[in-house]
Amino acid sequence: MTRFIQILKKPVTGTLIAILFGFILAGFILSFAGYNPFAAFHALLTGIIGRPKYLANIVVKSTPLILTGVSVAFAYKMGLFNIGAEGQYIVGALAANLVGISIHLPAILQLPLVLLAGIAAGALYGAFSGWLKARFKIHEVISGIMLNWIALYFSNWIINLDAFHKPNTSGAYPIDQAGWTTFFPNWKSTAEAGQFMTDHPYIGDILRTDFNAGFIFAIALAILMAYVLYRTTKGYQLRAVGDNKDAAEFAGIDVKKNMIQAMLISGALAGLAGALNIAGNAPHAVMQLAAFEGNGLNGLSVAFIADGSPIGCIFSGFLFGGLLYAGQSIQYMIGAPSEIINILIGTIVFLVALKDVVVVIADRMEARQVLKRKEQARAAKGGAASC
């Protein structure tokens, strides 16, 4: 029983229980709406593991979510709520696109340049929000929301300029192929590749997608950010400021400087997510946006489900990506509306917010166990005294 209570107290346990109850509650909602929940979840599972290309597409879908999740989680450790990750993602994608169509270098130079452009744009955008907070005490939520809209409309304006707009499309020219992260882009269009994919249907199914190297960057950056936060002096300073700004300042830590640096790094990660999306996914160009794509905003949920852990964002990012991609299967396999998947995600996020209830229950179970032991000890003493 003691071991069970210890397991309940672990943060990951509360998150897993919240996810489980999220699916259960979504099942009740499906039943209430007149749909078979078991058929819906079977459709969801089929949409995840039914074919190799589904798994590949989920990896592609999850890549920007992992990075924006880590972006939000990193700022959160500093006590900052980076709701501006969406805008940082947009300017990162835009900068990568503009550099990718303006400069033509060998792949060994072109790809790093495209990615660095996205990183720099996102970093500056994030740092600006941090500077507004440090200098004028403008809350990062307010500045982040406003900067998101500025990024969206600025991106639309830029890609509609004659120098960047591709005729007869709603987007910019694609970046030079040397800046792609797609696996074997030239080879896949050859007859040999077609024959290979036919002979190897499993691998061929994956190669026909936009499967690219972006997920490697995402996982590596999540691990690196975890190392920075928990194994470096800078990470200690950032977490110290997040835990208690006054105490950190009393200890000699420059709170304002660290605030700007945290938002700069957070913005850089979101900008890289945008750059990798351009480098890895067709049409390798920024499209005109009527509304937010959601990669940055969904990063908030990814970070929240991961409880602010960069490593946890890897798993929650794949979970979120899988739900978003496979949720389409519920619609076309059983006819349920696509909004059901949004209800499922919202329910999970809501219940994760209540995950501390599991710890409260564990504490009460432990208290009862201690009380029971004391009563047993008293009873044993009483029995010995009567003898």
Coordinates of C-alpha atoms in Angstrom, one line a residue:
M1 CA 0.0 0.0 0.0
T2 CA 2.9 2.4 0.9
R3 CA 4.4 1.7 -2.5
F4 CA 1.1 2.5 -4.2
I5 CA 0.8 5.8 -2.4
Q6 CA 4.4 6.7 -3.4
I7 CA 3.5 6.0 -7.1
L8 CA 0.3 8.2 -6.7
K9 CA 2.4 11.1 -5.5
K10 CA 4.6 11.1 -8.6
P11 CA 3.7 14.0 -11.0
V12 CA 3.6 11.7 -14.0
T13 CA 1.0 9.5 -12.3
G14 CA -1.4 12.4 -12.0
T15 CA -0.9 13.3 -15.6
L16 CA -1.5 9.8 -16.8
I17 CA -4.7 9.5 -14.7
A18 CA -5.9 12.8 -16.1
I19 CA -5.3 11.6 -19.6
L20 CA -7.1 8.3 -18.9
F21 CA -10.1 10.1 -17.4
G22 CA -10.0 12.5 -20.4
F23 CA -10.6 9.6 -22.7
I24 CA -13.3 8.2 -20.4
L25 CA -15.1 11.5 -20.3
A26 CA -14.8 11.9 -24.1
G27 CA -16.4 8.5 -24.4
F28 CA -19.4 9.6 -22.4
I29 CA -19.7 12.7 -24.5
L30 CA -19.6 10.5 -27.7
S31 CA -22.3 8.2 -26.2
F32 CA -24.5 11.2 -25.3
A33 CA -24.1 12.5 -28.9
G34 CA -25.3 9.2 -30.3
Y35 CA -21.9 7.7 -31.3
N36 CA -20.3 4.4 -30.3
P37 CA -17.3 5.5 -28.1
F38 CA -15.5 2.1 -28.7
A39 CA -15.8 2.5 -32.5
A40 CA -14.5 6.1 -32.1
F41 CA -11.5 5.1 -30.1
H42 CA -10.9 2.2 -32.5
A43 CA -10.9 4.7 -35.4
L44 CA -8.5 6.9 -33.4
L45 CA -6.1 4.1 -32.8
T46 CA -6.4 3.0 -36.5
G47 CA -5.5 6.6 -37.5
I48 CA -2.4 6.4 -35.4
I49 CA -1.0 2.9 -36.1
G50 CA -3.1 1.7 -39.1
R51 CA -0.4 2.4 -41.6
P52 CA 3.3 3.4 -41.5
K53 CA 2.5 6.7 -43.2
Y54 CA 0.1 7.6 -40.3
L55 CA 3.0 7.3 -37.8
A56 CA 5.2 9.3 -40.1
N57 CA 2.7 12.1 -40.5
I58 CA 2.2 12.1 -36.7
V59 CA 5.9 12.6 -36.2
V60 CA 5.8 15.5 -38.8
K61 CA 2.7 17.0 -37.0
S62 CA 4.3 16.7 -33.6
T63 CA 7.7 18.3 -34.4
P64 CA 6.6 21.9 -34.2
L65 CA 4.4 21.1 -31.2
I66 CA 7.4 19.6 -29.2
L67 CA 9.5 22.7 -29.9
T68 CA 6.8 25.3 -29.1
G69 CA 6.0 23.2 -26.0
V70 CA 9.6 23.3 -24.9
S71 CA 9.6 27.1 -25.7
V72 CA 6.6 27.7 -23.4
A73 CA 8.0 25.3 -20.7
F74 CA 11.4 27.1 -20.7
A75 CA 9.8 30.5 -20.1
Y76 CA 7.4 29.0 -17.6
K77 CA 10.3 27.9 -15.4
M78 CA 11.3 31.5 -15.2
G79 CA 7.8 32.4 -14.1
L80 CA 6.8 33.8 -17.6
F81 CA 3.8 32.8 -19.6
N82 CA 4.9 32.8 -23.3
I83 CA 1.6 33.0 -25.0
G84 CA 3.4 34.8 -27.8
A85 CA 5.0 31.5 -29.1
E86 CA 2.5 31.6 -32.0
G87 CA 3.8 35.0 -33.2
Q88 CA 7.4 33.8 -32.7
Y89 CA 6.7 30.7 -34.7
I90 CA 5.2 32.8 -37.6
V91 CA 8.1 35.3 -37.8
G92 CA 10.5 32.3 -37.6
A93 CA 8.8 30.7 -40.6
L94 CA 8.7 33.9 -42.5
A95 CA 12.4 34.7 -41.9
A96 CA 13.4 31.2 -42.9
N97 CA 11.3 31.5 -46.1
L98 CA 12.7 34.9 -47.1
V99 CA 16.3 33.8 -46.5
G100 CA 15.6 30.5 -48.3
I101 CA 14.5 32.2 -51.5
S102 CA 17.0 35.1 -51.4
I103 CA 20.2 33.1 -50.9
H104 CA 21.4 30.1 -52.8
L105 CA 24.3 28.2 -51.3
P106 CA 25.3 24.5 -51.0
A107 CA 23.1 22.5 -48.6
I108 CA 25.9 22.4 -46.0
L109 CA 25.6 26.2 -45.7
Q110 CA 22.0 26.8 -46.9
L111 CA 20.2 24.7 -44.3
P112 CA 22.0 26.1 -41.3
L113 CA 21.4 29.6 -42.7
V114 CA 17.7 29.0 -43.1
L115 CA 17.3 27.6 -39.6
L116 CA 19.4 30.4 -38.1
A117 CA 17.2 33.0 -39.7
G118 CA 14.2 31.4 -38.1
I119 CA 16.0 31.2 -34.7
A120 CA 17.1 34.8 -34.9
A121 CA 13.7 36.2 -35.8
G122 CA 11.9 34.2 -33.1
A123 CA 14.6 35.1 -30.5
L124 CA 14.3 38.9 -31.3
Y125 CA 10.5 38.7 -31.2
G126 CA 10.5 36.9 -27.9
A127 CA 13.2 39.1 -26.4
F128 CA 11.1 42.2 -27.3
S129 CA 8.3 40.8 -25.2
G130 CA 10.7 40.1 -22.4
W131 CA 12.2 43.6 -22.6
L132 CA 8.7 45.2 -22.4
K133 CA 8.1 43.2 -19.2
A134 CA 11.5 44.0 -17.7
R135 CA 11.6 47.7 -18.7
F136 CA 7.9 48.8 -18.5
K137 CA 6.3 45.9 -16.6
I138 CA 4.0 45.2 -19.5
H139 CA 2.7 41.7 -18.8
E140 CA 4.0 39.2 -21.3
V141 CA 0.5 37.8 -21.9
I142 CA -0.7 41.2 -23.1
S143 CA 2.3 41.9 -25.3
G144 CA 2.4 38.3 -26.5
I145 CA -1.2 38.3 -27.7
M146 CA -0.7 41.6 -29.5
L147 CA 2.5 40.5 -31.1
N148 CA 0.9 37.3 -32.3
W149 CA -1.6 39.4 -34.4
I150 CA 1.1 41.7 -35.6
A151 CA 3.2 38.7 -36.8
L152 CA 0.2 37.2 -38.6
Y153 CA -0.7 40.4 -40.6
F154 CA 3.0 41.3 -41.2
S155 CA 3.6 37.8 -42.6
N156 CA 0.6 38.2 -44.9
W157 CA 1.7 41.6 -46.1
I158 CA 5.3 40.4 -46.8
I159 CA 4.4 37.3 -48.8
N160 CA 2.0 39.3 -51.0
L161 CA 4.8 41.6 -52.1
D162 CA 5.8 41.0 -55.8
A163 CA 9.3 40.0 -54.8
F164 CA 8.2 37.1 -52.7
H165 CA 4.6 36.2 -53.8
K166 CA 4.4 33.1 -56.1
P167 CA 1.9 33.9 -58.9
N168 CA -1.4 32.0 -58.9
T169 CA -0.9 30.8 -55.3
S170 CA -1.8 32.2 -51.9
G171 CA 1.8 31.9 -50.7
A172 CA 5.5 32.8 -51.2
Y173 CA 8.0 31.1 -53.4
P174 CA 9.3 27.9 -51.9
I175 CA 12.8 28.0 -50.4
D176 CA 15.8 26.6 -52.3
Q177 CA 15.9 22.8 -52.1
A178 CA 19.4 23.0 -50.5
G179 CA 17.5 24.2 -47.4
W180 CA 15.2 21.3 -47.1
T181 CA 15.3 18.7 -44.2
T182 CA 13.2 16.2 -46.2
F183 CA 14.9 12.8 -46.6
F184 CA 16.1 12.0 -50.2
P185 CA 14.0 14.7 -52.0
N186 CA 15.8 14.1 -55.4
W187 CA 15.9 10.4 -55.2
K188 CA 12.2 10.0 -54.4
S189 CA 11.3 11.3 -57.8
T190 CA 13.3 8.7 -59.7
A191 CA 12.1 5.5 -61.2
E192 CA 14.5 3.5 -59.0
A193 CA 12.9 5.0 -55.9
G194 CA 9.4 4.1 -57.2
Q195 CA 10.5 0.5 -57.7
F196 CA 12.2 0.5 -54.2
M197 CA 9.0 1.8 -52.6
T198 CA 6.9 -0.9 -54.4
D199 CA 9.3 -3.7 -53.3
H200 CA 9.4 -2.3 -49.7
P201 CA 5.9 -1.2 -49.0
Y202 CA 6.4 -0.3 -45.3
I203 CA 9.4 2.0 -45.9
G204 CA 7.8 3.2 -49.1
D205 CA 4.7 4.3 -47.3
I206 CA 6.8 6.4 -45.0
L207 CA 8.9 7.9 -47.8
R208 CA 5.8 9.1 -49.7
T209 CA 5.1 11.5 -46.8
D210 CA 6.8 14.7 -45.7
F211 CA 8.8 12.7 -43.2
N212 CA 12.0 14.8 -42.5
A213 CA 14.8 15.3 -40.0
G214 CA 12.9 18.0 -38.0
F215 CA 11.9 15.6 -35.2
I216 CA 15.6 15.0 -34.5
F217 CA 16.2 18.7 -33.9
A218 CA 13.1 18.8 -31.7
I219 CA 14.1 15.9 -29.5
A220 CA 17.7 17.1 -29.3
L221 CA 16.6 20.6 -28.3
A222 CA 14.2 19.3 -25.6
I223 CA 17.1 17.3 -24.1
L224 CA 19.4 20.3 -24.3
M225 CA 17.0 22.6 -22.7
A226 CA 16.4 20.2 -19.8
Y227 CA 20.2 20.1 -19.4
V228 CA 20.4 23.9 -19.4
L229 CA 17.7 24.2 -16.8
Y230 CA 18.8 21.6 -14.4
R231 CA 22.6 21.3 -15.0
T232 CA 23.9 24.8 -15.6
T233 CA 24.4 28.0 -13.6
K234 CA 22.2 29.9 -16.0
G235 CA 19.4 27.4 -15.6
Y236 CA 19.6 27.6 -11.8
Q237 CA 19.4 31.4 -12.0
L238 CA 16.3 31.2 -14.3
R239 CA 14.6 28.8 -12.0
A240 CA 15.5 30.8 -8.9
V241 CA 13.9 33.9 -10.5
G242 CA 10.8 31.8 -11.4
D243 CA 10.5 30.5 -7.8
N244 CA 11.0 33.8 -6.0
K245 CA 12.0 37.0 -7.8
D246 CA 12.7 38.9 -4.6
A247 CA 14.9 36.2 -3.1
A248 CA 16.8 35.8 -6.4
E249 CA 17.4 39.6 -6.6
F250 CA 18.6 39.6 -2.9
A251 CA 21.0 36.8 -3.8
G252 CA 22.5 39.1 -6.6
I253 CA 20.8 37.6 -9.6
D254 CA 19.9 40.2 -12.3
V255 CA 16.2 39.5 -12.6
K256 CA 15.5 41.8 -15.5
K257 CA 18.4 40.5 -17.5
N258 CA 17.4 36.9 -17.0
M259 CA 13.8 37.7 -17.9
I260 CA 14.9 39.0 -21.3
Q261 CA 17.3 36.1 -21.8
A262 CA 14.6 33.6 -20.9
M263 CA 12.2 35.1 -23.5
L264 CA 14.9 35.3 -26.0
I265 CA 15.7 31.6 -25.7
S266 CA 12.0 30.7 -25.6
G267 CA 11.4 32.8 -28.8
A268 CA 14.4 31.2 -30.5
L269 CA 12.9 27.7 -29.9
A270 CA 9.5 28.8 -31.3
G271 CA 11.2 30.5 -34.3
L272 CA 13.1 27.3 -35.0
A273 CA 9.8 25.4 -35.0
G274 CA 8.6 27.7 -37.8
A275 CA 11.8 27.4 -39.7
L276 CA 11.8 23.6 -39.5
N277 CA 8.2 23.5 -40.7
I278 CA 9.3 25.4 -43.9
A279 CA 12.4 23.3 -44.4
G280 CA 10.7 20.0 -43.9
N281 CA 7.1 20.2 -45.2
A282 CA 5.7 20.9 -48.7
P283 CA 5.2 23.4 -50.2
H284 CA 8.3 24.7 -48.3
A285 CA 6.8 28.2 -48.2
V286 CA 4.7 30.4 -46.0
M287 CA 1.0 30.6 -46.9
Q288 CA -1.3 33.5 -46.4
L289 CA -3.1 33.0 -43.1
A290 CA -6.7 33.8 -42.4
A291 CA -6.2 32.7 -38.8
F292 CA -3.5 31.2 -36.5
E293 CA -2.3 27.7 -37.5
G294 CA -2.2 26.9 -33.8
N295 CA 1.3 25.4 -33.6
G296 CA 2.4 28.0 -31.1
L297 CA -0.8 28.2 -29.1
N298 CA -1.0 24.4 -29.0
G299 CA 2.5 24.5 -27.5
L300 CA 0.8 25.9 -24.4
S301 CA -1.2 22.8 -23.9
V302 CA 1.8 20.6 -24.7
A303 CA 3.9 22.3 -22.0
F304 CA 1.0 22.2 -19.6
I305 CA 0.4 18.5 -20.0
A306 CA 4.2 18.0 -19.6
D307 CA 4.0 20.0 -16.3
G308 CA 6.7 22.4 -17.7
S309 CA 9.2 19.6 -18.3
P310 CA 11.2 19.9 -21.5
I311 CA 11.6 16.1 -21.7
G312 CA 7.9 15.7 -20.9
C313 CA 7.2 17.9 -23.9
I314 CA 8.5 15.2 -26.2
F315 CA 5.9 12.7 -25.0
S316 CA 3.0 15.2 -24.7
G317 CA 4.0 16.6 -28.1
F318 CA 3.6 13.2 -29.7
L319 CA 0.4 12.6 -27.8
F320 CA -1.0 16.0 -29.0
G321 CA 0.2 15.4 -32.6
G322 CA -1.3 12.0 -32.6
L323 CA -4.7 13.2 -31.4
L324 CA -4.8 16.1 -33.9
Y325 CA -3.8 13.9 -36.9
A326 CA -5.7 10.7 -36.0
G327 CA -8.8 12.7 -34.9
Q328 CA -9.7 13.0 -38.6
S329 CA -10.2 9.3 -38.6
I330 CA -13.1 9.6 -36.2
Q331 CA -14.9 11.9 -38.6
Y332 CA -14.6 9.9 -41.8
M333 CA -14.8 6.4 -40.2
I334 CA -17.9 6.8 -37.9
G335 CA -19.2 10.2 -39.0
A336 CA -18.6 12.0 -35.7
P337 CA -17.7 15.7 -36.0
S338 CA -14.1 16.6 -35.9
E339 CA -14.8 18.9 -32.9
I340 CA -15.0 15.7 -30.8
I341 CA -11.2 15.5 -30.9
N342 CA -11.0 19.1 -29.7
I343 CA -13.3 18.2 -26.8
L344 CA -11.0 15.3 -26.0
I345 CA -7.9 17.5 -26.0
G346 CA -9.7 20.2 -24.0
T347 CA -10.9 17.6 -21.4
I348 CA -7.4 16.2 -21.0
V349 CA -5.9 19.7 -20.5
F350 CA -8.6 20.6 -18.0
L351 CA -8.2 17.4 -16.0
V352 CA -4.4 17.8 -16.0
A353 CA -5.0 21.1 -14.3
L354 CA -6.7 19.0 -11.5
K355 CA -3.9 16.4 -11.3
D356 CA -2.9 17.7 -7.8
V357 CA -6.1 16.1 -6.6
V358 CA -4.4 12.8 -7.0
V359 CA -1.6 14.0 -4.6
V360 CA -4.3 15.1 -2.1
I361 CA -5.9 11.7 -2.3
A362 CA -2.5 10.0 -1.8
D363 CA -1.8 12.3 1.2
R364 CA -5.1 11.3 2.8
M365 CA -4.5 7.7 2.2
E366 CA -1.1 8.0 3.8
A367 CA -2.6 9.9 6.8
R368 CA -5.2 7.1 7.3
Q369 CA -2.5 4.5 7.0
V370 CA -0.4 6.3 9.7
L371 CA -3.4 6.6 12.0
K372 CA -4.3 3.0 11.6
R373 CA -0.7 2.0 12.5
K374 CA -0.9 4.2 15.6
E375 CA -4.2 2.6 16.6
Q376 CA -2.7 -0.9 16.1
A377 CA 0.3 0.1 18.2
R378 CA -1.9 1.4 21.0
A379 CA -4.0 -1.8 20.9
A380 CA -0.9 -3.9 21.1
K381 CA 0.4 -1.8 24.1
G382 CA -3.0 -2.2 25.8
G383 CA -3.0 -5.9 25.3
A384 CA 0.5 -6.2 26.7
A385 CA -0.4 -4.1 29.8
S386 CA -3.5 -6.2 30.6
C387 CA -1.3 -9.3 30.6

